[in-house]
Short mmCIF file of C-alpha atoms and ligand atoms in Angstrom, two decimals:
data_model
loop_
_atom_site.label_atom_id
_atom_site.label_comp_id
_atom_site.label_asym_id
_atom_site.label_seq_id
_atom_site.Cartn_x
_atom_site.Cartn_y
_atom_site.Cartn_z
CA UNK A 1 -2.81 -12.31 26.82
CA UNK A 2 -4.16 -10.73 23.56
CA UNK A 3 -4.05 -13.12 20.43
CA UNK A 4 -2.17 -10.29 18.62
CA UNK A 5 0.54 -10.20 21.23
CA UNK A 6 0.89 -14.01 21.34
CA UNK A 7 1.07 -14.21 17.65
CA UNK A 8 3.81 -11.67 17.64
CA UNK A 9 5.82 -13.42 20.30
CA UNK A 10 5.44 -16.79 18.56
CA UNK A 11 6.88 -15.32 15.24
CA UNK A 12 9.83 -14.11 17.22
CA UNK A 13 10.15 -17.41 19.05
CA UNK A 14 9.96 -19.32 15.66
CA UNK A 15 12.85 -17.23 14.34
CA UNK A 16 10.53 -15.73 11.65
CA UNK A 17 10.98 -12.24 13.00
CA UNK A 18 13.95 -10.74 14.56
CA UNK A 19 13.58 -9.24 18.01
CA UNK A 20 13.04 -5.42 17.84
CA UNK A 21 12.31 -3.27 20.88
CA UNK A 22 10.39 -0.56 18.90
CA UNK A 23 8.35 -3.17 17.16
CA UNK A 24 7.47 -5.04 20.49
CA UNK A 25 6.36 -1.74 21.90
CA UNK A 26 4.16 -1.13 19.07
CA UNK A 27 2.86 -4.73 19.13
CA UNK A 28 1.76 -4.20 22.62
CA UNK A 29 -0.04 -0.95 21.81
CA UNK A 30 -1.87 -2.65 19.19
CA UNK A 31 -2.75 -5.75 21.29
CA UNK A 32 -4.21 -3.22 23.84
CA UNK A 33 -6.45 -1.63 21.06
CA UNK A 34 -7.57 -5.19 20.10
CA UNK A 35 -8.58 -6.00 23.61
CA UNK A 36 -10.40 -2.69 23.89
CA UNK A 37 -12.25 -3.19 20.58
CA UNK A 38 -13.14 -6.69 21.44
CA UNK A 39 -14.57 -5.48 24.85
CA UNK A 40 -16.93 -2.98 23.30
CA UNK A 41 -20.58 -4.19 23.99
CA UNK A 42 -22.29 -5.64 20.98
CA UNK A 43 -24.81 -3.27 19.25
CA UNK A 44 -28.25 -3.91 20.79
CA UNK A 45 -26.90 -5.56 23.94
CA UNK A 46 -28.42 -4.56 27.37
CA UNK A 47 -25.39 -2.42 28.31
CA UNK A 48 -25.65 -0.54 25.07
CA UNK A 49 -29.21 0.09 25.62
CA UNK A 50 -28.50 1.30 29.27
CA UNK A 51 -25.89 3.72 27.92
CA UNK A 52 -28.44 5.06 25.71
CA UNK A 53 -25.82 5.96 23.12
CA UNK A 54 -22.88 4.73 21.09
CA UNK A 55 -20.10 4.06 23.47
CA UNK A 56 -16.94 6.38 22.55
CA UNK A 57 -14.80 4.20 20.24
CA UNK A 58 -11.32 3.20 21.45
CA UNK A 59 -8.41 5.41 20.42
CA UNK A 60 -6.90 4.35 17.14
CA UNK A 61 -3.09 4.03 16.28
CA UNK A 62 -1.13 5.88 13.61
CA UNK A 63 2.11 3.89 12.88
CA UNK A 64 4.68 5.90 10.92
CA UNK A 65 8.34 5.45 9.85
CA UNK A 66 10.70 4.63 7.24
CA UNK A 67 10.23 1.91 4.83
CA UNK A 68 10.65 -1.76 5.71
CA UNK A 69 10.36 -1.07 9.50
CA UNK A 70 7.42 -3.69 9.87
CA UNK A 71 4.52 -1.25 9.83
CA UNK A 72 2.35 -3.22 7.60
CA UNK A 73 3.57 -6.48 8.99
CA UNK A 74 2.32 -5.40 12.49
CA UNK A 75 -0.86 -3.90 11.19
CA UNK A 76 -1.62 -7.27 9.41
CA UNK A 77 -0.90 -9.22 12.61
CA UNK A 78 -3.17 -7.03 14.53
CA UNK A 79 -6.00 -7.30 11.93
CA UNK A 80 -5.73 -10.96 11.50
CA UNK A 81 -5.94 -11.66 15.19
CA UNK A 82 -8.50 -9.11 16.07
CA UNK A 83 -11.72 -10.87 17.12
CA UNK A 84 -14.46 -8.62 15.89
CA UNK A 85 -16.72 -9.10 12.91
CA UNK A 86 -17.02 -5.44 11.66
CA UNK A 87 -13.49 -4.65 10.62
CA UNK A 88 -11.96 -3.60 7.22
CA UNK A 89 -8.36 -3.42 5.83
CA UNK A 90 -7.91 -1.28 2.80
CA UNK A 91 -5.13 0.42 1.03
CA UNK A 92 -5.59 4.09 1.63
CA UNK A 93 -5.30 5.06 -2.04
CA UNK A 94 -8.19 2.42 -2.86
CA UNK A 95 -10.36 3.90 -0.14
CA UNK A 96 -9.93 7.51 -1.30
CA UNK A 97 -10.76 6.31 -4.89
CA UNK A 98 -14.06 4.85 -3.40
CA UNK A 99 -14.77 7.98 -1.49
CA UNK A 100 -14.50 10.15 -4.57
CA UNK A 101 -16.62 7.83 -6.60
CA UNK A 102 -19.37 7.87 -3.90
CA UNK A 103 -19.13 11.66 -3.60
CA UNK A 104 -19.55 11.96 -7.26
CA UNK A 105 -22.76 10.06 -7.04
CA UNK A 106 -23.97 11.88 -3.86
CA UNK A 107 -23.47 15.18 -5.64
CA UNK A 108 -25.69 14.18 -8.45
CA UNK A 109 -28.49 13.62 -5.89
CA UNK A 110 -28.35 17.26 -4.60
CA UNK A 111 -27.88 16.44 -0.98
CA UNK A 112 -26.74 19.54 1.06
CA UNK A 113 -23.54 18.14 2.13
CA UNK A 114 -22.41 15.01 0.12
CA UNK A 115 -19.73 14.12 2.66
CA UNK A 116 -22.29 13.09 5.13
CA UNK A 117 -23.98 10.19 3.34
CA UNK A 118 -20.63 9.28 1.96
CA UNK A 119 -19.07 8.98 5.63
CA UNK A 120 -22.28 7.05 6.72
CA UNK A 121 -21.85 4.49 3.97
CA UNK A 122 -18.03 4.07 4.37
CA UNK A 123 -18.47 3.57 8.19
CA UNK A 124 -21.39 1.26 7.82
CA UNK A 125 -20.74 -2.22 9.28
CA UNK A 126 -17.17 -1.24 10.35
CA UNK A 127 -15.95 -0.48 13.79
CA UNK A 128 -12.36 -0.60 12.69
CA UNK A 129 -10.76 0.69 9.49
CA UNK A 130 -7.27 -0.39 8.96
CA UNK A 131 -5.51 1.94 6.30
CA UNK A 132 -2.08 0.76 4.84
CA UNK A 133 0.08 3.61 3.39
CA UNK A 134 -1.68 6.71 4.23
CA UNK A 135 -0.49 9.38 2.05
CA UNK A 136 -2.03 12.57 1.03
CA UNK A 137 -0.77 14.18 -2.19
CA UNK A 138 -3.64 15.86 -4.08
CA UNK A 139 -5.85 18.74 -3.20
CA UNK A 140 -9.06 16.76 -3.82
CA UNK A 141 -8.17 14.18 -1.06
CA UNK A 142 -6.79 17.08 1.34
CA UNK A 143 -10.00 19.01 1.00
CA UNK A 144 -12.45 16.31 2.11
CA UNK A 145 -10.37 14.34 4.60
CA UNK A 146 -11.06 16.45 7.76
CA UNK A 147 -14.84 16.41 7.42
CA UNK A 148 -15.09 12.78 6.17
CA UNK A 149 -12.94 11.53 9.15
CA UNK A 150 -14.92 13.76 11.62
CA UNK A 151 -18.04 12.30 10.58
CA UNK A 152 -16.69 8.67 10.56
CA UNK A 153 -15.26 8.98 14.15
CA UNK A 154 -18.58 10.49 15.25
CA UNK A 155 -20.12 7.13 13.90
CA UNK A 156 -17.93 5.17 16.23
CA UNK A 157 -15.19 4.27 13.86
CA UNK A 158 -11.49 3.56 15.08
CA UNK A 159 -8.62 3.68 12.62
CA UNK A 160 -5.32 2.11 12.45
CA UNK A 161 -3.06 3.50 9.83
CA UNK A 162 0.53 3.05 8.47
CA UNK A 163 2.44 5.90 6.92
CA UNK A 164 5.86 6.93 5.86
CA UNK A 165 5.16 10.37 7.44
CA UNK A 166 4.45 11.70 10.79
CA UNK A 167 0.89 13.29 10.82
CA UNK A 168 2.35 16.71 10.96
CA UNK A 169 4.38 16.06 7.70
CA UNK A 170 1.29 14.73 5.73
CA UNK A 171 0.59 16.89 2.53
CA UNK A 172 3.65 18.86 3.28
CA UNK A 173 3.84 21.86 0.93
CA UNK A 174 0.48 21.07 -0.58
CA UNK A 175 -1.87 23.38 -2.26
CA UNK A 176 -4.23 24.95 0.20
CA UNK A 177 -2.65 23.12 3.06
CA UNK A 178 -4.32 25.33 5.66
CA UNK A 179 -7.60 23.62 4.83
CA UNK A 180 -5.99 20.26 5.52
CA UNK A 181 -4.54 21.10 8.97
CA UNK A 182 -7.65 20.20 10.96
CA UNK A 183 -7.23 16.67 9.74
CA UNK A 184 -3.78 16.57 11.36
CA UNK A 185 -5.32 17.69 14.71
CA UNK A 186 -8.12 15.11 14.36
CA UNK A 187 -5.44 12.22 13.85
CA UNK A 188 -3.68 13.26 16.90
CA UNK A 189 -6.79 13.59 18.85
CA UNK A 190 -8.13 10.33 17.92
CA UNK A 191 -5.11 8.20 17.61
CA UNK A 192 -1.84 7.42 19.46
CA UNK A 193 0.94 8.41 17.10
CA UNK A 194 3.61 5.69 17.28
CA UNK A 195 6.94 6.04 15.52
CA UNK A 196 8.44 2.81 14.04
CA UNK A 197 11.86 4.09 13.10
CA UNK A 198 14.33 1.50 14.17
CA UNK A 199 17.59 1.28 12.33
CA UNK A 200 16.85 -1.86 10.15
CA UNK A 201 14.95 -1.82 6.71
CA UNK A 202 13.87 -5.46 7.08
CA UNK A 203 12.52 -5.40 3.42
CA UNK A 204 16.01 -4.47 2.00
CA UNK A 205 17.37 -7.21 4.34
CA UNK A 206 15.01 -9.69 2.72
CA UNK A 207 15.82 -8.62 -0.74
CA UNK A 208 19.38 -9.64 0.23
CA UNK A 209 22.09 -8.87 -2.28
CA UNK A 210 20.32 -10.11 -5.48
CA UNK A 211 20.61 -8.20 -8.39
CA UNK A 212 17.12 -6.92 -9.60
CA UNK A 213 17.63 -7.16 -13.19
CA UNK A 214 18.22 -10.69 -14.19
CA UNK A 215 19.50 -11.80 -17.48
CA UNK A 216 18.49 -14.04 -19.42
CA UNK A 217 14.80 -15.17 -19.01
CA UNK A 218 14.94 -18.76 -17.98
CA UNK A 219 14.70 -21.17 -15.11
CA UNK A 220 17.44 -19.67 -13.08
CA UNK A 221 15.83 -16.09 -13.23
CA UNK A 222 12.45 -17.47 -12.58
CA UNK A 223 13.74 -19.45 -9.45
CA UNK A 224 15.48 -16.31 -8.07
CA UNK A 225 12.47 -14.11 -8.64
CA UNK A 226 9.94 -16.64 -7.12
CA UNK A 227 12.29 -17.04 -4.13
CA UNK A 228 12.26 -13.17 -3.69
CA UNK A 229 8.36 -13.18 -3.91
CA UNK A 230 8.02 -15.67 -1.15
CA UNK A 231 10.60 -13.91 1.09
CA UNK A 232 9.08 -10.45 0.66
CA UNK A 233 5.48 -11.75 1.27
CA UNK A 234 6.24 -14.32 4.03
CA UNK A 235 4.00 -16.76 2.06
CA UNK A 236 4.53 -20.44 2.39
CA UNK A 237 6.14 -21.80 -0.75
CA UNK A 238 4.04 -25.01 -0.36
CA UNK A 239 0.81 -22.92 -1.02
CA UNK A 240 2.34 -21.55 -4.45
CA UNK A 241 -0.67 -22.49 -6.24
CA UNK A 242 -3.04 -20.42 -4.03
CA UNK A 243 -1.27 -16.99 -4.21
CA UNK A 244 -4.16 -14.49 -4.50
CA UNK A 245 -5.01 -12.80 -7.73
CA UNK A 246 -6.43 -9.21 -7.89
CA UNK A 247 -8.65 -7.26 -10.17
CA UNK A 248 -7.12 -3.77 -9.96
CA UNK A 249 -9.49 -0.98 -10.81
CA UNK A 250 -7.43 1.50 -13.12
CA UNK A 251 -10.09 4.01 -13.35
CA UNK A 252 -12.70 4.86 -16.27
CA UNK A 253 -14.32 1.55 -15.30
CA UNK A 254 -11.67 -0.46 -16.48
CA UNK A 255 -9.73 -3.34 -14.58
CA UNK A 256 -6.44 -4.87 -14.75
CA UNK A 257 -5.89 -8.58 -13.85
CA UNK A 258 -3.07 -9.08 -11.50
CA UNK A 259 -1.94 -12.67 -11.54
CA UNK A 260 -0.17 -12.58 -8.23
CA UNK A 261 -0.76 -9.90 -5.66
CA UNK A 262 0.21 -10.27 -2.09
CA UNK A 263 1.19 -7.67 0.69
CA UNK A 264 1.95 -4.77 -1.78
CA UNK A 265 4.02 -7.14 -4.18
CA UNK A 266 2.66 -7.98 -7.68
CA UNK A 267 3.94 -10.22 -10.31
CA UNK A 268 3.32 -9.50 -14.07
CA UNK A 269 4.52 -10.89 -17.50
CA UNK A 270 5.85 -8.25 -19.77
CA UNK A 271 3.23 -9.53 -22.18
CA UNK A 272 0.28 -8.76 -20.00
CA UNK A 273 1.60 -5.24 -19.05
CA UNK A 274 3.16 -4.21 -22.22
CA UNK A 275 1.82 -6.36 -24.88
CA UNK A 276 -1.73 -5.22 -24.70
CA UNK A 277 -3.30 -1.77 -25.30
CA UNK A 278 -2.53 -0.28 -21.97
CA UNK A 279 -1.49 3.37 -21.08
CA UNK A 280 -0.47 5.73 -18.41
CA UNK A 281 -3.51 5.19 -16.25
CA UNK A 282 -2.92 1.56 -15.93
CA UNK A 283 0.61 1.96 -15.12
CA UNK A 284 -0.16 4.70 -12.55
CA UNK A 285 -2.61 2.52 -10.76
CA UNK A 286 0.02 -0.30 -10.60
CA UNK A 287 2.59 2.22 -9.34
CA UNK A 288 0.29 3.60 -6.70
CA UNK A 289 -0.98 0.00 -5.57
CA UNK A 290 2.28 -1.89 -5.30
CA UNK A 291 5.59 -1.13 -3.65
CA UNK A 292 7.18 -4.02 -5.54
CA UNK A 293 6.66 -5.14 -9.06
CA UNK A 294 8.07 -8.45 -10.34
CA UNK A 295 8.28 -8.26 -14.08
CA UNK A 296 9.10 -11.51 -16.05
CA UNK A 297 9.70 -12.22 -19.69
CA UNK A 298 10.96 -9.04 -21.06
CA UNK A 299 12.18 -9.62 -24.46
CA UNK A 300 14.86 -8.01 -26.54
CA UNK A 301 12.93 -5.35 -28.45
CA UNK A 302 13.27 -4.25 -32.11
CA UNK A 303 11.82 -1.70 -34.58
CA UNK A 304 8.67 -3.91 -34.83
CA UNK A 305 7.96 -3.64 -30.95
CA UNK A 306 7.78 0.30 -31.19
CA UNK A 307 4.42 -0.10 -29.22
CA UNK A 308 5.75 -2.33 -26.55
CA UNK A 309 8.70 -0.15 -26.15
CA UNK A 310 6.56 3.02 -25.72
CA UNK A 311 4.45 1.20 -23.17
CA UNK A 312 7.53 0.02 -21.31
CA UNK A 313 8.75 3.58 -21.17
CA UNK A 314 5.50 4.83 -19.64
CA UNK A 315 5.46 1.95 -17.11
CA UNK A 316 9.10 2.51 -16.00
CA UNK A 317 8.36 6.20 -15.44
CA UNK A 318 5.40 5.49 -13.44
CA UNK A 319 7.33 2.84 -11.32
CA UNK A 320 10.14 5.22 -10.92
CA UNK A 321 8.22 8.36 -9.90
CA UNK A 322 6.41 6.16 -7.32
CA UNK A 323 9.70 4.62 -6.04
CA UNK A 324 8.36 1.22 -6.75
CA UNK A 325 11.06 -1.51 -6.43
CA UNK A 326 11.24 -3.50 -9.70
CA UNK A 327 12.59 -6.91 -9.92
CA UNK A 328 12.96 -8.22 -13.43
CA UNK A 329 13.95 -11.03 -15.71
CA UNK A 330 14.97 -9.86 -19.28
CA UNK A 331 16.83 -11.04 -22.36
CA UNK A 332 19.33 -8.28 -22.17
CA UNK A 333 20.70 -5.55 -20.04
CA UNK A 334 18.86 -2.13 -19.99
CA UNK A 335 21.21 -0.52 -22.45
CA UNK A 336 21.03 -3.52 -25.07
CA UNK A 337 17.12 -3.98 -24.50
CA UNK A 338 15.94 -1.70 -27.43
CA UNK A 339 18.92 -1.17 -29.64
CA UNK A 340 16.94 0.17 -32.76
CA UNK A 341 13.52 1.52 -33.39
CA UNK A 342 11.35 4.43 -32.98
CA UNK A 343 11.77 6.32 -29.85
CA UNK A 344 15.11 4.79 -29.17
CA UNK A 345 16.47 8.24 -28.24
CA UNK A 346 13.85 8.65 -25.60
CA UNK A 347 14.55 5.13 -24.36
CA UNK A 348 17.84 6.32 -23.00
CA UNK A 349 16.12 7.97 -20.09
CA UNK A 350 14.35 4.62 -19.26
CA UNK A 351 17.84 2.78 -19.43
CA UNK A 352 19.29 5.36 -16.97
CA UNK A 353 16.32 4.95 -14.72
CA UNK A 354 16.43 1.22 -14.81
CA UNK A 355 20.05 1.38 -13.79
CA UNK A 356 19.35 3.68 -10.99
CA UNK A 357 16.42 1.49 -9.94
CA UNK A 358 19.04 -1.32 -9.28
CA UNK A 359 20.97 0.67 -6.68
CA UNK A 360 20.92 0.32 -3.15
CA UNK A 361 19.94 4.01 -2.61
CA UNK A 362 16.71 3.53 -4.67
CA UNK A 363 15.85 0.42 -3.25
CA UNK A 364 16.06 1.88 0.28
CA UNK A 365 13.48 4.62 -0.70
CA UNK A 366 10.05 4.59 0.47
CA UNK A 367 7.01 3.90 -1.82
CA UNK A 368 4.98 6.96 -2.92
CA UNK A 369 5.08 10.04 -5.16
CA UNK A 370 6.16 12.66 -2.76
N1 ATP B 401 11.58 -7.89 13.13
C1 ATP B 401 11.61 -8.43 11.80
N2 ATP B 401 12.32 -9.49 11.50
C2 ATP B 401 12.30 -9.97 10.34
N3 ATP B 401 11.58 -9.54 9.19
C3 ATP B 401 10.92 -8.45 9.45
C4 ATP B 401 10.76 -7.88 10.80
N4 ATP B 401 9.86 -6.86 10.72
C5 ATP B 401 9.44 -6.84 9.44
N5 ATP B 401 9.91 -7.77 8.62
C6 ATP B 401 9.71 -8.05 7.15
O1 ATP B 401 10.23 -7.04 6.49
C7 ATP B 401 9.35 -6.69 5.39
C8 ATP B 401 8.98 -5.21 5.51
O2 ATP B 401 8.11 -5.03 6.49
P1 ATP B 401 6.75 -4.18 6.21
O3 ATP B 401 6.26 -4.41 4.86
O4 ATP B 401 5.94 -4.31 7.45
O5 ATP B 401 7.42 -2.73 6.18
P2 ATP B 401 6.70 -1.34 6.36
O6 ATP B 401 7.20 -0.65 7.49
O7 ATP B 401 5.31 -1.40 6.06
O8 ATP B 401 7.41 -0.58 4.96
P3 ATP B 401 6.63 0.52 3.86
O9 ATP B 401 6.85 1.82 4.66
O10 ATP B 401 7.60 0.36 2.80
O11 ATP B 401 5.30 0.07 3.58
C9 ATP B 401 8.31 -7.72 5.44
O12 ATP B 401 8.63 -8.80 4.71
C10 ATP B 401 8.27 -7.99 6.95
O13 ATP B 401 7.65 -9.31 7.07
MG1 MG B 402 4.00 -1.18 4.45
#
């Protein structure tokens, strides 16, 4: 049996995952793909020379469905147990950022079709690309995807992707969508499209009924948020000192240090996010990258904190627009957080958004801007 499938079954047997027929079927499909990828003869092997060309890459898998259905969980399991060397897992947005950066450089060197060298670089040293959260919402991405992926598939790349949308609904109502349609055909041609749309939102389940805005800051709130972090990320509490950090590229050559970053969940202090000179670009990068943000140490704000308050407004706008789940510890309820000071009137919108962000309906929404 493939290691992917036995790992999945072990998690069910150990009670870490609840049995779910739709997930089991998807796990089997992914296990099949792992076996196929592992069976491809190594570059330079005799068989490969006999064929005289690159063997056709195995068909990929496009997993789509509502939030919290276990898409990323299954993809991670697949990726972790896939026994090939040339594999890469990347958040789709980060990948596209990299693509545009490389396209920009390639255009400077006057090559006739910059997409070709970029596709070559991006598929170098990988046979399997795993994309989490495939989402297309800007014309710049839409315009290059079809040619970029055609070139990557031609170079023997297989993809596995997760998305909240069926391929046919990608970039729905987008500008110049007709230029994008070949990409949809391409995905359907090169991947099995697997719907993962069972009735249970497991993430919401794991959040439980905790209030997501905890007052006041203190050991009790910290303990509750820490427990939520470990539940959401399936990370062993014993390894708490080893939770990965991340340097997030916020554009313009600037980085943002993320002190805890795991499976789309980030932990920040208010001081780091709103106490330093940060702006909309930083908050957008955070909102795109993470589906859940845990923000600790939000103090009561006064007239002397007008800059922090303004940054906090921008941060909440970005999180709200990308439907990011916010778990926070603060010294006051949203309506009492910024009682007096410049921009207090505008802060009303933030209060209203913060309250909506605590609702069941908001928490059940999918991550993303569209
Ligand atoms: N069968 C299951 N039993 C228990 N927990 C599960 C099960 N499937 C998934 N989970 C857990 O539910 C949470 C959400 O799963 P996951 O992140 O894979 O969802 P997703 O489909 O990728 O959602 P999104 O579309 O928002 O990215 C994770 O913590 C995951 O480990
Ligand atoms: Mg996911």
